[in-house]
Coordinates of C-alpha atoms in Angstrom, one line a residue:
M1 CA 5.2 -59.6 -15.9
A2 CA 5.2 -55.9 -16.5
S3 CA 4.1 -53.8 -13.6
E4 CA 1.1 -51.6 -14.0
A5 CA 1.8 -47.8 -14.4
Q6 CA 0.8 -45.9 -11.3
P7 CA -1.1 -42.6 -11.7
Q8 CA 0.9 -39.6 -10.9
G9 CA -0.3 -37.3 -8.2
P10 CA 0.6 -33.7 -7.6
S11 CA 3.7 -34.6 -5.6
D12 CA 5.0 -36.8 -8.5
N13 CA 5.2 -33.8 -10.9
P14 CA 5.8 -30.6 -8.8
I15 CA 6.3 -28.4 -11.9
D16 CA 2.9 -29.2 -13.3
W17 CA 1.4 -28.9 -9.9
Q18 CA 2.9 -25.4 -9.4
R19 CA 1.6 -24.4 -12.9
D20 CA -1.9 -25.7 -12.1
R21 CA -2.0 -23.9 -8.8
K22 CA -1.0 -20.6 -10.5
Q23 CA -3.8 -21.1 -13.1
I24 CA -6.3 -21.9 -10.3
T25 CA -5.2 -18.8 -8.4
R26 CA -5.5 -16.6 -11.5
A27 CA -8.9 -18.0 -12.3
A28 CA -10.1 -17.5 -8.7
G29 CA -8.9 -13.9 -8.8
M30 CA -10.8 -13.2 -12.0
I31 CA -14.0 -14.8 -10.6
T32 CA -13.6 -12.7 -7.4
A33 CA -13.2 -9.5 -9.4
A34 CA -16.3 -10.3 -11.5
I35 CA -18.3 -11.0 -8.3
I36 CA -17.1 -7.7 -6.8
V37 CA -18.0 -5.7 -9.9
G38 CA -21.4 -7.4 -10.0
A39 CA -22.1 -6.6 -6.4
L40 CA -21.1 -3.0 -6.9
Y41 CA -23.6 -2.8 -9.8
V42 CA -26.5 -4.6 -8.1
A43 CA -26.1 -3.0 -4.7
S44 CA -25.6 0.6 -6.0
E45 CA -28.6 1.9 -4.2
V46 CA -27.0 1.0 -0.9
L47 CA -23.4 1.5 -1.7
I48 CA -23.6 5.0 -3.2
P49 CA -24.8 6.7 0.0
I50 CA -22.3 4.7 2.1
T51 CA -19.4 5.7 -0.3
L52 CA -20.5 9.3 -0.2
A53 CA -20.5 9.1 3.6
A54 CA -17.0 7.7 3.6
L55 CA -15.7 10.5 1.4
L56 CA -17.6 13.1 3.6
T57 CA -16.0 11.5 6.6
F58 CA -12.5 12.2 5.2
I59 CA -13.5 15.8 4.7
L60 CA -15.1 16.4 8.0
A61 CA -12.6 14.5 10.2
P62 CA -10.1 17.4 10.5
L63 CA -12.9 19.8 11.6
A64 CA -14.2 17.4 14.2
N65 CA -10.7 16.9 15.5
W66 CA -10.1 20.7 15.7
L67 CA -13.4 21.1 17.7
R68 CA -12.3 18.4 20.1
R69 CA -8.9 20.1 20.6
V70 CA -10.5 23.4 21.5
G71 CA -12.4 21.7 24.3
I72 CA -15.7 20.6 22.9
P73 CA -16.7 17.0 23.9
R74 CA -16.6 14.2 21.3
V75 CA -20.3 13.7 20.6
P76 CA -21.2 17.4 20.4
A77 CA -18.2 18.2 18.2
I78 CA -19.1 15.4 15.7
V79 CA -22.8 16.4 15.7
A80 CA -22.0 20.1 15.2
T81 CA -19.6 19.1 12.3
V82 CA -22.2 17.0 10.6
L83 CA -25.0 19.6 11.1
L84 CA -22.7 22.3 9.6
A85 CA -22.1 20.1 6.6
L86 CA -25.8 19.3 6.3
G87 CA -26.7 23.0 6.5
I88 CA -24.3 23.9 3.7
I89 CA -25.7 21.0 1.5
V90 CA -29.3 22.0 2.2
G91 CA -28.6 25.7 1.7
L92 CA -26.9 25.1 -1.6
G93 CA -29.7 22.7 -2.7
T94 CA -32.3 25.3 -1.9
V95 CA -30.5 28.0 -3.8
I96 CA -29.9 25.7 -6.8
G97 CA -33.6 24.6 -6.8
T98 CA -34.8 28.1 -6.7
Q99 CA -32.6 29.3 -9.5
V100 CA -33.3 26.2 -11.6
A101 CA -37.0 26.9 -11.3
D102 CA -36.5 30.5 -12.4
L103 CA -34.3 29.3 -15.3
F104 CA -37.0 26.9 -16.6
A105 CA -39.5 29.7 -16.3
Q106 CA -37.4 31.9 -18.6
L107 CA -36.6 29.1 -21.1
P108 CA -39.2 30.1 -23.7
Q109 CA -37.7 33.6 -23.9
Y110 CA -34.2 32.2 -24.2
Q111 CA -35.5 29.7 -26.8
N112 CA -37.0 32.5 -29.0
T113 CA -33.8 34.6 -28.9
L114 CA -31.6 31.6 -29.6
E115 CA -33.8 30.4 -32.6
S116 CA -33.7 33.9 -34.2
K117 CA -30.0 34.0 -33.8
I118 CA -29.5 30.6 -35.3
T119 CA -31.9 31.5 -38.2
K120 CA -29.9 34.7 -38.9
L121 CA -26.6 32.7 -38.7
R122 CA -28.1 30.1 -41.1
D123 CA -29.2 32.8 -43.6
T124 CA -25.8 34.5 -43.7
T125 CA -23.7 31.4 -44.0
L126 CA -25.7 28.4 -45.2
A127 CA -28.1 30.1 -47.6
P128 CA -25.4 31.2 -50.1
L129 CA -24.0 27.6 -50.0
S130 CA -27.5 26.1 -50.7
G131 CA -28.0 28.4 -53.7
A132 CA -24.6 27.4 -55.1
I133 CA -25.5 23.7 -54.7
S134 CA -28.9 24.2 -56.4
R135 CA -27.4 25.6 -59.5
F136 CA -25.6 22.4 -60.1
E137 CA -28.8 20.3 -60.1
S138 CA -29.6 18.8 -63.4
R139 CA -33.3 19.7 -63.8
P140 CA -36.3 20.1 -61.5
E141 CA -38.0 17.0 -60.5
Q142 CA -41.2 16.1 -62.3
Q143 CA -44.2 15.1 -60.4
P144 CA -45.6 11.7 -61.5
Q145 CA -49.1 11.8 -62.9
S146 CA -51.6 9.4 -61.6
S147 CA -53.3 7.1 -64.2
R148 CA -56.5 7.5 -62.4
E149 CA -58.2 10.7 -61.2
T150 CA -59.1 10.8 -57.6
S151 CA -62.8 10.8 -57.1
P152 CA -64.2 13.4 -54.8
P153 CA -65.6 12.2 -51.5
S154 CA -69.3 11.3 -51.5
P155 CA -71.4 13.8 -49.7
N156 CA -73.4 10.9 -48.1
S157 CA -70.2 9.4 -46.5
Q158 CA -70.4 9.3 -42.6
K159 CA -67.8 11.1 -40.5
P160 CA -66.3 9.2 -37.5
L161 CA -67.6 10.2 -34.1
P162 CA -65.0 11.6 -31.7
V163 CA -64.4 9.5 -28.6
I164 CA -63.4 11.3 -25.4
V165 CA -61.9 9.3 -22.5
Q166 CA -62.2 11.0 -19.1
Q167 CA -60.0 9.9 -16.2
P168 CA -61.4 10.0 -12.7
P169 CA -59.9 12.7 -10.5
P170 CA -56.7 11.5 -8.8
S171 CA -56.9 10.4 -5.2
P172 CA -54.9 12.0 -2.5
V173 CA -52.5 9.0 -2.4
Q174 CA -51.8 9.4 -6.1
V175 CA -51.2 13.1 -5.7
G176 CA -48.8 12.5 -2.9
A177 CA -47.0 9.8 -4.8
T178 CA -46.7 12.1 -7.9
V179 CA -45.4 15.0 -5.8
L180 CA -43.2 13.2 -3.3
G181 CA -42.0 10.4 -5.5
P182 CA -39.2 12.3 -7.3
I183 CA -37.8 13.6 -4.0
L184 CA -38.0 10.5 -1.9
H185 CA -34.9 8.9 -3.4
P186 CA -32.6 11.9 -2.9
V187 CA -33.9 12.5 0.6
A188 CA -33.3 8.8 1.5
T189 CA -29.8 9.0 0.1
V190 CA -29.0 12.1 2.2
I191 CA -30.4 10.6 5.4
I192 CA -28.4 7.4 4.9
M193 CA -25.3 9.4 4.2
I194 CA -25.7 11.6 7.3
V195 CA -26.3 8.6 9.6
V196 CA -23.3 6.7 8.3
T197 CA -21.1 9.8 8.5
I198 CA -22.1 10.3 12.1
F199 CA -21.3 6.7 13.1
A200 CA -18.1 6.7 11.1
L201 CA -16.8 9.8 12.9
L202 CA -18.0 8.4 16.3
Y203 CA -16.3 5.0 15.9
R204 CA -13.4 5.9 13.7
E205 CA -10.8 4.4 16.0
D206 CA -12.8 1.2 16.2
I207 CA -13.1 1.0 12.4
R208 CA -9.3 1.5 12.2
D209 CA -8.6 -1.3 14.7
R210 CA -10.8 -3.7 12.9
A211 CA -9.2 -2.9 9.5
I212 CA -5.8 -3.5 11.1
R213 CA -7.1 -6.9 12.4
V214 CA -8.3 -7.8 8.9
F215 CA -5.4 -6.6 6.8
G216 CA -2.4 -7.1 8.9
S217 CA -2.4 -7.7 12.6
H218 CA 0.9 -9.6 12.2
D219 CA 2.7 -6.5 11.0
L220 CA 1.4 -3.6 13.1
S221 CA 4.0 -1.1 12.0
R222 CA 3.4 -1.5 8.2
T223 CA -0.4 -1.6 8.7
T224 CA -0.4 1.5 10.8
S225 CA 1.7 3.3 8.2
A226 CA -0.9 2.2 5.6
M227 CA -3.8 3.5 7.7
D228 CA -2.1 6.8 8.4
D229 CA -1.4 7.2 4.7
A230 CA -4.9 6.3 3.7
G231 CA -6.5 8.5 6.3
E232 CA -4.4 11.6 6.6
G233 CA -3.2 11.6 2.9
L234 CA -6.6 11.1 1.5
S235 CA -8.1 13.6 3.9
R236 CA -5.6 16.3 2.8
Y237 CA -6.2 15.5 -0.8
F238 CA -10.0 15.7 -0.6
I239 CA -9.9 18.9 1.4
A240 CA -7.5 20.5 -1.1
Q241 CA -9.6 19.4 -4.0
L242 CA -12.8 20.7 -2.3
A243 CA -11.1 24.0 -1.6
I244 CA -9.9 24.4 -5.2
N245 CA -13.3 23.5 -6.7
S246 CA -15.0 25.8 -4.2
A247 CA -12.7 28.6 -5.2
F248 CA -13.4 27.8 -8.9
G249 CA -17.1 28.1 -8.2
I250 CA -16.8 31.4 -6.3
V251 CA -14.7 32.9 -9.1
V252 CA -17.3 31.7 -11.7
S253 CA -20.2 33.1 -9.7
I254 CA -18.5 36.5 -9.4
G255 CA -17.4 36.5 -13.0
T256 CA -20.8 35.6 -14.4
Y257 CA -22.4 38.2 -12.2
F258 CA -20.2 41.0 -13.7
I259 CA -20.7 39.6 -17.2
G260 CA -24.4 40.0 -16.8
L261 CA -25.6 36.4 -16.8
P262 CA -28.6 35.6 -14.7
H263 CA -28.4 33.0 -11.9
P264 CA -24.7 33.4 -11.1
V265 CA -24.9 31.2 -8.0
L266 CA -26.2 28.4 -10.1
W267 CA -23.3 28.5 -12.5
G268 CA -20.8 28.7 -9.6
V269 CA -22.2 25.7 -7.8
M270 CA -22.4 23.7 -11.1
G271 CA -18.8 24.6 -11.8
G272 CA -17.6 23.6 -8.4
V273 CA -19.4 20.2 -8.5
L274 CA -18.7 19.3 -12.1
R275 CA -15.0 20.1 -11.7
F276 CA -14.7 16.9 -9.7
V277 CA -15.1 15.2 -13.1
P278 CA -11.5 14.8 -14.4
Y279 CA -10.3 16.8 -17.4
I280 CA -13.7 17.7 -18.9
G281 CA -15.7 18.7 -15.9
A282 CA -15.0 22.4 -16.1
W283 CA -16.0 22.5 -19.8
I284 CA -19.2 20.6 -19.2
A285 CA -20.1 23.2 -16.6
A286 CA -19.3 26.0 -19.1
A287 CA -21.6 24.6 -21.8
L288 CA -25.0 25.7 -20.3
P289 CA -24.1 29.2 -19.2
T290 CA -22.5 29.8 -22.6
L291 CA -25.7 28.7 -24.2
V292 CA -27.7 31.0 -22.0
A293 CA -25.3 33.9 -22.7
A294 CA -25.8 33.4 -26.4
S295 CA -29.6 33.5 -25.9
I296 CA -29.7 36.7 -24.0
E297 CA -28.3 39.3 -26.4
P298 CA -28.3 39.5 -30.2
G299 CA -24.5 39.5 -30.4
W300 CA -21.9 37.0 -29.3
S301 CA -19.8 39.1 -26.9
M302 CA -21.4 37.7 -23.7
A303 CA -20.9 34.1 -24.8
L304 CA -17.2 34.8 -25.7
L305 CA -16.7 36.4 -22.3
T306 CA -18.2 33.4 -20.6
V307 CA -15.9 31.0 -22.4
G308 CA -12.9 33.1 -21.6
L309 CA -13.9 33.3 -17.9
Y310 CA -14.1 29.4 -17.6
A311 CA -10.8 29.0 -19.6
I312 CA -8.8 31.4 -17.5
T313 CA -10.2 30.1 -14.2
E314 CA -9.5 26.5 -15.1
F315 CA -6.0 27.4 -16.2
L316 CA -5.2 29.1 -12.9
A317 CA -6.8 26.3 -10.8
G318 CA -5.1 23.5 -12.7
Q319 CA -1.7 25.0 -13.3
L320 CA -1.2 27.1 -10.1
L321 CA -3.4 26.0 -7.2
E322 CA -3.3 22.3 -7.7
P323 CA 0.5 22.0 -8.0
L324 CA 0.8 24.4 -5.0
L325 CA -1.5 22.3 -2.7
Y326 CA -0.8 18.7 -3.6
G327 CA 1.8 18.7 -6.3
H328 CA 1.6 18.1 -10.0
S329 CA 0.3 14.5 -9.6
T330 CA -2.7 13.1 -7.7
G331 CA -1.0 9.7 -7.5
L332 CA -2.9 8.4 -10.5
S333 CA -1.7 8.0 -14.1
P334 CA -3.7 10.1 -16.7
I335 CA -5.0 7.0 -18.5
A336 CA -6.1 5.6 -15.1
V337 CA -8.2 8.7 -14.5
V338 CA -10.0 8.4 -17.8
I339 CA -10.6 4.6 -17.4
A340 CA -11.8 5.1 -13.8
A341 CA -14.3 7.8 -15.0
I342 CA -15.7 5.4 -17.6
F343 CA -15.9 2.5 -15.2
W344 CA -17.6 4.3 -12.3
T345 CA -20.0 6.1 -14.7
W346 CA -21.0 2.7 -16.1
L347 CA -21.6 1.4 -12.6
W348 CA -23.2 4.3 -10.8
G349 CA -24.1 6.8 -13.4
P350 CA -23.5 10.6 -12.9
I351 CA -22.6 10.1 -9.2
G352 CA -19.9 7.6 -10.2
L353 CA -18.5 10.1 -12.7
I354 CA -18.1 12.8 -10.0
I355 CA -16.5 10.6 -7.4
S356 CA -14.5 8.4 -9.8
T357 CA -11.2 10.1 -9.0
P358 CA -11.5 9.9 -5.2
L359 CA -12.6 6.3 -5.3
T360 CA -9.7 5.3 -7.6
L361 CA -7.2 7.2 -5.4
C362 CA -8.4 5.3 -2.3
A363 CA -7.9 2.0 -4.2
V364 CA -4.4 3.0 -5.3
V365 CA -3.4 4.0 -1.7
L366 CA -4.6 0.6 -0.5
G367 CA -2.6 -1.1 -3.2
R368 CA 0.6 0.6 -2.1
H369 CA 0.4 -1.0 1.3
I370 CA -1.6 -4.3 0.9
E371 CA 0.4 -6.9 -1.0
Q372 CA -2.7 -8.6 -2.3
L373 CA -3.8 -5.4 -3.9
S374 CA -0.5 -4.2 -5.3
F375 CA -1.6 -4.8 -8.8
I376 CA -4.0 -1.8 -8.4
D377 CA -1.1 0.5 -7.7
I378 CA 0.9 -0.9 -10.6
L379 CA -2.0 -0.5 -13.1
L380 CA -3.5 2.8 -12.0
G381 CA -0.8 4.6 -9.9
S382 CA 1.4 7.4 -11.2
R383 CA 4.7 5.8 -10.1
P384 CA 6.7 4.2 -13.0
A385 CA 6.0 0.6 -13.5
L386 CA 9.6 -0.2 -14.1
R387 CA 12.7 1.1 -12.5
P388 CA 15.2 3.0 -14.7
S389 CA 17.5 0.0 -14.8
E390 CA 14.7 -2.4 -15.7
N391 CA 13.4 0.0 -18.4
L392 CA 16.9 0.2 -19.9
Y393 CA 17.3 -3.5 -20.0
Q394 CA 13.9 -4.0 -21.6
R395 CA 14.5 -1.3 -24.2
L396 CA 17.9 -2.6 -25.2
L397 CA 16.6 -6.1 -25.3
A398 CA 13.6 -5.0 -27.5
D399 CA 16.2 -3.4 -29.9
N400 CA 14.8 0.1 -29.1
A401 CA 18.0 2.1 -28.6
N402 CA 16.4 5.5 -29.2
E403 CA 14.4 5.4 -25.9
A404 CA 17.5 4.2 -24.1
E405 CA 19.5 7.2 -25.4
E406 CA 16.6 9.5 -24.4
Q407 CA 16.8 8.0 -20.9
L408 CA 20.5 8.6 -20.8
E409 CA 20.1 12.2 -21.8
E410 CA 17.5 12.8 -19.1
L411 CA 19.1 11.0 -16.2
A412 CA 22.7 11.8 -17.0
G413 CA 21.8 15.4 -17.6
E414 CA 20.1 15.8 -14.2
H415 CA 22.9 14.1 -12.3
S416 CA 26.1 12.8 -13.9
L417 CA 27.2 10.1 -16.3
M418 CA 29.0 8.3 -13.5
N419 CA 25.8 8.3 -11.4
Y420 CA 23.9 6.9 -14.4
Y421 CA 26.4 4.2 -15.1
D422 CA 26.6 3.1 -11.4
N423 CA 22.8 3.2 -10.6
V424 CA 21.2 2.3 -13.9
A425 CA 23.5 0.8 -16.6
I426 CA 25.4 -1.5 -14.2
E427 CA 22.2 -2.9 -12.8
A428 CA 20.8 -3.4 -16.3
L429 CA 24.0 -5.4 -17.2
Q430 CA 23.5 -7.5 -14.0
F431 CA 19.9 -8.3 -15.1
A432 CA 21.3 -9.5 -18.5
S433 CA 24.0 -11.5 -16.9
A434 CA 21.7 -13.2 -14.5
D435 CA 19.2 -14.1 -17.3
F436 CA 22.0 -15.4 -19.5
R437 CA 23.3 -17.7 -16.8
A438 CA 19.8 -18.9 -16.1
S439 CA 19.4 -19.7 -19.9
K440 CA 16.6 -17.1 -20.1
L441 CA 18.5 -15.1 -22.6
S442 CA 19.5 -16.8 -25.9
H443 CA 22.9 -16.2 -27.5
S444 CA 21.3 -14.1 -30.3
D445 CA 19.4 -11.9 -27.8
A446 CA 22.6 -11.5 -25.8
E447 CA 24.5 -10.4 -28.9
R448 CA 21.7 -7.9 -29.8
F449 CA 21.7 -6.6 -26.3
R450 CA 25.5 -6.2 -26.3
S451 CA 25.5 -4.4 -29.6
N452 CA 22.8 -1.9 -28.5
F453 CA 24.7 -1.4 -25.2
E454 CA 27.9 -0.6 -27.1
E455 CA 26.0 2.0 -29.1
L456 CA 24.7 3.5 -25.9
I457 CA 28.3 3.8 -24.5
D458 CA 29.4 5.5 -27.7
F459 CA 26.4 7.9 -27.4
A460 CA 27.5 8.7 -23.8
Q461 CA 30.7 10.4 -25.1
E462 CA 28.6 13.5 -25.6
F463 CA 28.4 14.0 -21.8
G464 CA 32.1 14.0 -21.2
H465 CA 32.2 17.8 -20.8
K466 CA 29.6 17.6 -18.0
Q467 CA 31.9 15.3 -16.1
E468 CA 34.8 17.7 -16.6
A469 CA 32.7 20.6 -15.3
K470 CA 32.0 18.8 -12.1
R471 CA 35.7 18.3 -11.5
Q472 CA 36.7 22.0 -12.1
T473 CA 36.2 22.9 -8.5
S474 CA 38.9 20.4 -7.5
G475 CA 41.2 21.4 -10.4
P476 CA 42.6 19.0 -13.0
A477 CA 43.9 15.6 -11.9
P478 CA 47.7 15.3 -11.7
A479 CA 49.4 13.4 -14.5
L480 CA 50.3 9.8 -13.7
G481 CA 53.8 10.2 -15.1
S482 CA 55.5 9.9 -18.4
G483 CA 54.3 6.8 -20.2
A484 CA 52.2 5.6 -17.2
H485 CA 48.6 4.5 -17.8
I486 CA 45.7 2.7 -16.3
L487 CA 44.8 -0.9 -17.3
C488 CA 41.3 -2.2 -17.1
I489 CA 40.8 -6.0 -17.3
S490 CA 37.3 -7.4 -17.4
G491 CA 36.2 -10.6 -15.7
R492 CA 35.0 -13.7 -17.4
G493 CA 31.3 -12.9 -17.2
P494 CA 29.3 -12.5 -20.4
F495 CA 28.9 -8.7 -20.0
D496 CA 31.9 -7.8 -17.9
G497 CA 33.6 -6.3 -20.9
L498 CA 30.8 -3.7 -21.3
A499 CA 31.3 -2.6 -17.6
T500 CA 35.0 -2.3 -18.3
R501 CA 34.3 -0.1 -21.3
M502 CA 32.2 2.2 -19.2
L503 CA 35.0 2.4 -16.6
S504 CA 37.6 3.2 -19.1
Q505 CA 35.4 5.9 -20.6
L506 CA 34.9 7.5 -17.2
I507 CA 38.6 7.4 -16.5
E508 CA 39.4 9.1 -19.8
Q509 CA 36.8 11.8 -19.1
E510 CA 38.5 12.5 -15.8
D511 CA 41.4 13.8 -17.9
M512 CA 44.1 12.3 -15.8
A513 CA 46.5 12.0 -18.7
A514 CA 46.0 8.2 -18.7
S515 CA 45.8 5.7 -21.5
T516 CA 43.5 2.7 -21.2
S517 CA 43.8 -0.8 -22.3
I518 CA 41.1 -3.5 -22.2
A519 CA 41.6 -7.2 -22.1
E520 CA 38.6 -9.5 -22.0
A521 CA 40.7 -12.7 -21.4
S522 CA 42.8 -13.3 -18.3
S523 CA 44.5 -16.6 -19.1
R524 CA 48.2 -17.0 -18.6
E525 CA 48.9 -17.0 -22.4
K526 CA 46.9 -13.9 -23.3
L527 CA 48.0 -12.1 -20.2
S528 CA 51.7 -12.4 -21.1
S529 CA 51.0 -10.5 -24.4
L530 CA 49.7 -7.4 -22.6
Q531 CA 52.0 -4.3 -22.4
I532 CA 51.9 -3.5 -18.7
D533 CA 55.4 -2.2 -18.1
D534 CA 54.5 1.4 -17.1
V535 CA 51.1 0.7 -15.6
A536 CA 50.2 2.8 -12.6
L537 CA 46.9 1.2 -11.7
I538 CA 45.4 -2.1 -12.7
C539 CA 41.6 -2.7 -12.2
V540 CA 40.1 -6.1 -12.6
L541 CA 36.3 -5.7 -12.9
Y542 CA 33.5 -8.2 -12.2
L543 CA 29.9 -7.4 -12.6
D544 CA 28.6 -9.9 -10.1
A545 CA 30.5 -10.0 -6.8
R546 CA 28.9 -13.3 -6.0
A547 CA 30.1 -15.0 -9.1
V548 CA 33.8 -14.2 -8.9
P549 CA 35.8 -17.2 -10.3
A550 CA 38.2 -19.1 -8.1
N551 CA 41.1 -18.1 -10.3
A552 CA 40.7 -14.4 -9.4
R553 CA 43.4 -14.8 -6.8
L554 CA 45.7 -16.4 -9.3
L555 CA 45.0 -13.6 -11.7
V556 CA 46.0 -11.0 -9.1
R557 CA 49.2 -12.9 -8.4
R558 CA 50.1 -13.0 -12.1
L559 CA 49.5 -9.3 -12.5
R560 CA 51.7 -8.7 -9.4
Q561 CA 54.5 -10.7 -11.0
R562 CA 54.1 -8.8 -14.3
S563 CA 53.9 -5.3 -12.8
P564 CA 55.2 -5.3 -9.3
N565 CA 55.0 -1.5 -9.0
A566 CA 51.4 -1.1 -10.1
R567 CA 48.5 -0.8 -7.7
I568 CA 45.9 -3.5 -8.2
V569 CA 42.2 -2.9 -7.6
L570 CA 39.7 -5.7 -7.6
G571 CA 36.3 -4.3 -8.6
L572 CA 33.4 -6.4 -7.3
I573 CA 30.2 -4.6 -8.3
Q574 CA 27.6 -5.2 -5.6
K575 CA 24.6 -3.3 -4.2
S576 CA 23.7 -5.3 -1.2
A577 CA 25.9 -6.9 1.4
R578 CA 29.6 -6.5 1.2
Q579 CA 32.0 -9.3 0.8
P580 CA 33.6 -10.6 4.0
Q581 CA 36.9 -8.8 4.7
E582 CA 38.7 -12.1 5.2
K583 CA 37.6 -13.3 1.8
L584 CA 38.8 -10.1 0.1
A585 CA 42.1 -10.3 1.9
R586 CA 42.8 -13.7 0.5
M587 CA 42.5 -12.3 -3.1
G588 CA 45.7 -10.3 -2.7
A589 CA 44.7 -7.0 -4.2
D590 CA 45.7 -3.6 -2.9
D591 CA 42.1 -2.2 -2.9
Y592 CA 38.6 -3.4 -3.4
A593 CA 35.8 -1.3 -5.1
S594 CA 32.1 -2.0 -5.1
S595 CA 31.2 0.6 -7.8
L596 CA 32.7 2.5 -10.7
E597 CA 32.8 5.6 -8.5
D598 CA 35.0 3.8 -6.0
V599 CA 37.5 2.9 -8.8
L600 CA 37.6 6.5 -9.9
E601 CA 38.3 7.7 -6.4
I602 CA 41.2 5.2 -6.2
A603 CA 42.5 6.3 -9.5
W604 CA 42.4 9.9 -8.4
A605 CA 44.3 9.0 -5.2
V606 CA 47.0 7.2 -7.2
A607 CA 47.4 10.2 -9.5
E608 CA 47.8 12.6 -6.6
Q609 CA 50.2 10.2 -4.8
R610 CA 52.4 9.9 -7.9
A611 CA 52.4 13.7 -8.2
K612 CA 53.6 14.0 -4.6
L613 CA 56.3 11.5 -5.2
A614 CA 57.4 13.3 -8.3
S615 CA 57.6 16.6 -6.4
P616 CA 61.0 17.6 -4.9
S617 CA 59.3 18.6 -1.6
A618 CA 57.5 15.2 -1.2
S619 CA 57.2 14.3 2.5
P620 CA 58.2 10.7 3.4
Q621 CA 55.3 10.5 5.9
T622 CA 52.7 10.7 3.2
V623 CA 53.5 7.2 1.8
S624 CA 53.9 3.7 3.3
E625 CA 55.2 0.5 1.9
D626 CA 53.3 -2.8 1.7
G627 CA 54.7 -6.3 1.8
V628 CA 55.7 -6.4 -1.8
G629 CA 57.3 -3.0 -2.1
N630 CA 54.3 -1.0 -3.5
M631 CA 54.1 2.7 -2.5
L632 CA 50.6 3.3 -1.1
P633 CA 48.9 6.4 0.2
A634 CA 48.4 6.7 3.9
T635 CA 44.6 6.5 3.4
G636 CA 44.6 3.3 1.4
G637 CA 42.6 0.2 2.3
V638 CA 39.5 -1.6 1.5
A639 CA 36.9 0.6 -0.3

């Protein structure tokens, strides 16, 4: 009797369970994000003043701390700081309100001047074009005749009586609502912002401790670093941005005053506030004063001077002051700034547009230190999403060799080709080797990657003169001797041969009068066919130090038998922990290298040692003899 099939639970199929759990986690994250966005939209009336208060706290905290350091008690210092900020805000608001009222009173005059100027411009430019177009018309339109004549109205027809609707006079409550209604919302927002700012400054340490408790009480060092970065870093940025925008507004006010524009304070305040809008804020602020300048005089000189004032001031602020105060980057990618501006404008309107960059910067700083929010830093931060080695691997795998060559020109030009090979190219090869062993890289993809990498090595020949220039201070390397050369043997890994090609290229660029041979097979039969009679140095190179085959010791022994006078170096490329010394000692090599630079230093030492031995005045104390009769420098050993 066949047994009934039992239903499989999550433990019976762990792969499916892991996949389902990832899908559930991803869906939960999307739902959480949607809930957060919805809450931001619905609760905007409450969140906007709280957010403005948080940004104002970052700006006022240094001033409050300074007042406390000079001896003022905590509460009076905070109250004085907030009152100073409130006085500045109210003063600017009063000035702006007065000048805006004056501007609206003069709008009819500006409108008449602007209309006459537009009419004159239309007559001089569009009228000739309209006349030319009319000449190409076929014939004038004929008016259709009605089949029936319209009868005149009867004198006895009655005219409609006009109806006049009179509203009762408004009550005092309605008058108050009409007058006070438009200002109640801004006043309430300011009151909430001031109250929250005072409490945030008073209980800042308590808020910090609670944030540490929420985000990482198990790792106080990392969480404290995050809080310091988020507090001090953001505070410095906001103060610097406020100072730059204030300077922009002051220059605009002075410039518009000397140009002759009315209401210069209004244009300065508008320029300073709207410059918080990324990229286009200064030009939005320039639109209205330019229009007013065009409406004041018959000509266009005042309008052109106004545009030039904003353009020069924005150039100086963006290209000189901002890099001087907080570097060329705010920590956000350019596309992130644009997307953030669109997102926050959609959520919170004009206020969201103005504070979009500070809010996004706060989110990016949190993403750098909170693992659950790291995706924000990846998506919106200015740091590269991929390391140079990862980018190289991805570009070569995508068959995009042009970008790989551009990366080589940039990085190798700044540092050196050897540095690029050791820190970028070798790691890219290790990525490919690991993916190939894990069956993540097919044979066709591996061949395409190998072919592109070989083209990259050929392209790197152009940087040989830079390597020689770096060695000119030490003089040319001594010759290895007549007929002597360096032999590079690659390991059995799928991409060890490419690493060996890079090593041989670097050795040749060192100009040590060395010839190079490469053998990608190390079996007994193929090794016997190699010409290694006059070899001065043999390097066996493995990309992955953890995957050195068991026959590496046998290979070193065979090489020792074939060329007893050669120095043998076992190159085990590794970036983390070194191999245990006892494990390396059992391999039987003379030296061990963990990078291409280590191999080059050993080759340089061998060349110098052979030059000393060839010199008639060579000192016997400079060399020593190992157990198999090899002449080694006194500084030899494990690299």
